[in-house]
Amino acid sequence: FFFQAEDGIRAPLWSRGLGDVYKRQIQMLMQEGTEEHRNSCVQLIKGKVKTLSLDIYGCRCVQKAIEIGKMEQKIELLKEMSTNVPEFVESQNANHVLQKCIETIPSQHIGFLLEYFEKNSIPVSYTHLTLPTKAKVQIS
C-alpha cells in the first residue's frame, strides 16, 4: 500500500513518496485483490476522504472504496463528506465521488446530499450528476 505523502496518509513502512502511481495501485488492489486487501484499502481511506476526493487519482480510490466496500464502510466514508458538500460539488474530482455515493448507497443515507441540491437550487448539470441518477434516487 502506497500513497503520496501530501495526502496525509503515508504509512512510513508502506510509502516511498512516489505519489500517484501508488494511488493507482491501491485502486487496482481494491479491484482485483482479496477481500482482506479490499478491507485494508478502505480502512486506509477512512479519515482522508476529503483530501483524496479532491485529487484526480485519489478520487478514483474513494470511488472504488465506495463501490466495493461493505455498506457500513460506505456509510462511514459518506459521513466524512457531510460537512464538505459545497466543496465536493465544486470540485471536478470530488463530484464524481458524490455521484458514486448516489449510485451505490441507499437513499435513506444520502438524504443530506439531496437536501443540499434542493436547498441550493443547484442544477443537475452544474453538479455533473446525470438526471437519471438523481431521479432514481429521489424515487427510491
mmCIF file of C-alpha atoms in Angstrom:
data_model
loop_
_atom_site.group_PDB
_atom_site.id
_atom_site.type_symbol
_atom_site.label_atom_id
_atom_site.label_comp_id
_atom_site.label_asym_id
_atom_site.label_seq_id
_atom_site.Cartn_x
_atom_site.Cartn_y
_atom_site.Cartn_z
ATOM 1 C CA PHE A 1 0.000 0.000 0.000
ATOM 2 C CA PHE A 2 1.476 3.323 -1.039
ATOM 3 C CA PHE A 3 0.109 6.856 -1.043
ATOM 4 C CA GLN A 4 1.566 10.239 -1.780
ATOM 5 C CA ALA A 5 2.975 11.959 1.293
ATOM 6 C CA GLU A 6 0.916 15.148 0.917
ATOM 7 C CA ASP A 7 -2.272 13.092 1.183
ATOM 8 C CA GLY A 8 -1.551 12.767 4.862
ATOM 9 C CA ILE A 9 -1.999 9.002 4.756
ATOM 10 C CA ARG A 10 1.509 7.857 4.108
ATOM 11 C CA ALA A 11 2.439 4.992 6.364
ATOM 12 C CA PRO A 12 6.220 5.041 6.954
ATOM 13 C CA LEU A 13 6.648 1.363 6.136
ATOM 14 C CA TRP A 14 4.447 1.481 3.040
ATOM 15 C CA SER A 15 5.271 4.679 1.197
ATOM 16 C CA ARG A 16 8.268 5.666 -0.823
ATOM 17 C CA GLY A 17 6.671 9.024 -1.612
ATOM 18 C CA LEU A 18 6.324 8.233 -5.299
ATOM 19 C CA GLY A 19 2.814 9.621 -5.462
ATOM 20 C CA ASP A 20 0.006 8.982 -7.890
ATOM 21 C CA VAL A 21 1.434 5.685 -9.121
ATOM 22 C CA TYR A 22 0.578 4.160 -5.770
ATOM 23 C CA LYS A 23 -2.937 5.569 -5.727
ATOM 24 C CA ARG A 24 -3.479 3.695 -8.969
ATOM 25 C CA GLN A 25 -2.010 0.557 -7.389
ATOM 26 C CA ILE A 26 -4.429 0.874 -4.462
ATOM 27 C CA GLN A 27 -7.239 1.216 -6.948
ATOM 28 C CA MET A 28 -6.117 -1.985 -8.715
ATOM 29 C CA LEU A 29 -5.734 -3.810 -5.398
ATOM 30 C CA MET A 30 -9.291 -2.896 -4.438
ATOM 31 C CA GLN A 31 -10.493 -4.081 -7.818
ATOM 32 C CA GLU A 32 -8.531 -7.322 -8.088
ATOM 33 C CA GLY A 33 -7.353 -8.104 -4.558
ATOM 34 C CA THR A 34 -8.773 -10.400 -1.941
ATOM 35 C CA GLU A 35 -11.481 -9.282 0.455
ATOM 36 C CA GLU A 36 -8.772 -8.739 3.073
ATOM 37 C CA HIS A 37 -6.891 -6.424 0.689
ATOM 38 C CA ARG A 38 -10.083 -4.529 -0.098
ATOM 39 C CA ASN A 39 -10.939 -4.040 3.566
ATOM 40 C CA SER A 40 -7.396 -2.849 4.302
ATOM 41 C CA CYS A 41 -7.574 -0.323 1.469
ATOM 42 C CA VAL A 42 -10.937 1.006 2.633
ATOM 43 C CA GLN A 43 -9.532 1.320 6.172
ATOM 44 C CA LEU A 44 -6.622 3.392 4.824
ATOM 45 C CA ILE A 45 -9.031 5.791 3.130
ATOM 46 C CA LYS A 46 -11.074 6.448 6.269
ATOM 47 C CA GLY A 47 -10.302 9.861 7.701
ATOM 48 C CA LYS A 48 -8.835 11.052 4.397
ATOM 49 C CA VAL A 49 -11.936 11.155 2.186
ATOM 50 C CA LYS A 50 -11.866 14.910 1.583
ATOM 51 C CA THR A 51 -8.160 15.099 0.726
ATOM 52 C CA LEU A 52 -8.320 12.098 -1.581
ATOM 53 C CA SER A 53 -11.612 13.110 -3.204
ATOM 54 C CA LEU A 54 -10.196 16.455 -4.305
ATOM 55 C CA ASP A 55 -7.277 14.737 -6.070
ATOM 56 C CA ILE A 56 -7.554 13.296 -9.594
ATOM 57 C CA TYR A 57 -6.232 9.845 -8.649
ATOM 58 C CA GLY A 58 -7.351 9.926 -5.045
ATOM 59 C CA CYS A 59 -10.979 10.447 -6.065
ATOM 60 C CA ARG A 60 -10.785 7.212 -8.045
ATOM 61 C CA CYS A 61 -9.601 5.383 -4.934
ATOM 62 C CA VAL A 62 -12.513 6.773 -2.929
ATOM 63 C CA GLN A 63 -14.971 5.886 -5.700
ATOM 64 C CA LYS A 64 -13.641 2.333 -5.804
ATOM 65 C CA ALA A 65 -13.850 2.071 -1.996
ATOM 66 C CA ILE A 66 -17.482 3.193 -2.131
ATOM 67 C CA GLU A 67 -18.167 0.751 -4.929
ATOM 68 C CA ILE A 68 -16.614 -2.346 -3.313
ATOM 69 C CA GLY A 69 -16.887 -1.571 0.405
ATOM 70 C CA LYS A 70 -19.361 -3.147 2.775
ATOM 71 C CA MET A 71 -22.396 -0.976 3.433
ATOM 72 C CA GLU A 72 -21.206 0.085 6.896
ATOM 73 C CA GLN A 73 -17.851 1.125 5.368
ATOM 74 C CA LYS A 74 -19.618 3.102 2.642
ATOM 75 C CA ILE A 75 -21.703 4.909 5.231
ATOM 76 C CA GLU A 76 -18.601 5.769 7.298
ATOM 77 C CA LEU A 77 -16.927 7.239 4.212
ATOM 78 C CA LEU A 78 -20.118 9.122 3.344
ATOM 79 C CA LYS A 79 -20.256 10.685 6.825
ATOM 80 C CA GLU A 80 -16.862 12.257 6.180
ATOM 81 C CA MET A 81 -18.374 14.085 3.207
ATOM 82 C CA SER A 82 -21.342 15.565 5.060
ATOM 83 C CA THR A 83 -19.556 18.737 6.192
ATOM 84 C CA ASN A 84 -17.870 19.340 2.841
ATOM 85 C CA VAL A 85 -20.727 19.051 0.343
ATOM 86 C CA PRO A 86 -20.232 22.533 -1.220
ATOM 87 C CA GLU A 87 -16.548 21.821 -1.820
ATOM 88 C CA PHE A 88 -17.335 18.388 -3.260
ATOM 89 C CA VAL A 89 -19.944 19.880 -5.609
ATOM 90 C CA GLU A 90 -17.477 22.498 -6.875
ATOM 91 C CA SER A 91 -14.590 20.077 -7.406
ATOM 92 C CA GLN A 92 -14.279 18.398 -10.775
ATOM 93 C CA ASN A 93 -12.839 15.345 -8.982
ATOM 94 C CA ALA A 94 -14.882 15.135 -5.792
ATOM 95 C CA ASN A 95 -18.200 15.470 -7.602
ATOM 96 C CA HIS A 96 -17.538 12.030 -9.100
ATOM 97 C CA VAL A 97 -17.307 10.691 -5.555
ATOM 98 C CA LEU A 98 -20.724 12.213 -4.782
ATOM 99 C CA GLN A 99 -22.141 10.618 -7.903
ATOM 100 C CA LYS A 100 -20.784 7.205 -6.873
ATOM 101 C CA CYS A 101 -22.449 7.647 -3.467
ATOM 102 C CA ILE A 102 -25.771 8.466 -5.102
ATOM 103 C CA GLU A 103 -25.467 5.434 -7.369
ATOM 104 C CA THR A 104 -24.475 2.882 -4.719
ATOM 105 C CA ILE A 105 -25.736 3.943 -1.286
ATOM 106 C CA PRO A 106 -29.425 3.639 -0.344
ATOM 107 C CA SER A 107 -31.347 6.916 -0.361
ATOM 108 C CA GLN A 108 -32.006 6.908 3.400
ATOM 109 C CA HIS A 109 -28.274 7.508 3.923
ATOM 110 C CA ILE A 110 -27.728 10.201 1.267
ATOM 111 C CA GLY A 111 -30.604 12.470 2.211
ATOM 112 C CA PHE A 112 -28.227 15.266 3.215
ATOM 113 C CA LEU A 113 -26.874 15.340 -0.359
ATOM 114 C CA LEU A 114 -30.302 15.562 -1.955
ATOM 115 C CA GLU A 115 -31.370 18.202 0.564
ATOM 116 C CA TYR A 116 -28.289 20.253 -0.277
ATOM 117 C CA PHE A 117 -29.062 20.121 -4.016
ATOM 118 C CA GLU A 118 -32.684 21.125 -3.464
ATOM 119 C CA LYS A 119 -31.934 23.787 -0.833
ATOM 120 C CA ASN A 120 -29.349 25.482 -3.016
ATOM 121 C CA SER A 121 -31.281 25.031 -6.268
ATOM 122 C CA ILE A 122 -28.253 23.501 -7.898
ATOM 123 C CA PRO A 123 -28.963 22.415 -11.461
ATOM 124 C CA VAL A 124 -28.088 18.802 -12.133
ATOM 125 C CA SER A 125 -25.765 19.787 -14.991
ATOM 126 C CA TYR A 126 -23.820 22.050 -12.612
ATOM 127 C CA THR A 127 -23.111 19.199 -10.222
ATOM 128 C CA HIS A 128 -22.118 16.911 -13.119
ATOM 129 C CA LEU A 129 -24.691 14.383 -11.952
ATOM 130 C CA THR A 130 -26.878 12.768 -14.540
ATOM 131 C CA LEU A 131 -30.617 13.382 -14.354
ATOM 132 C CA PRO A 132 -31.499 9.674 -14.422
ATOM 133 C CA THR A 133 -29.236 9.056 -11.426
ATOM 134 C CA LYS A 134 -30.743 11.856 -9.340
ATOM 135 C CA ALA A 135 -34.307 10.991 -10.368
ATOM 136 C CA LYS A 136 -33.710 7.331 -9.489
ATOM 137 C CA VAL A 137 -32.526 8.274 -6.002
ATOM 138 C CA GLN A 138 -35.444 10.592 -5.319
ATOM 139 C CA ILE A 139 -37.973 7.928 -6.340
ATOM 140 C CA SER A 140 -36.472 5.056 -4.316
#
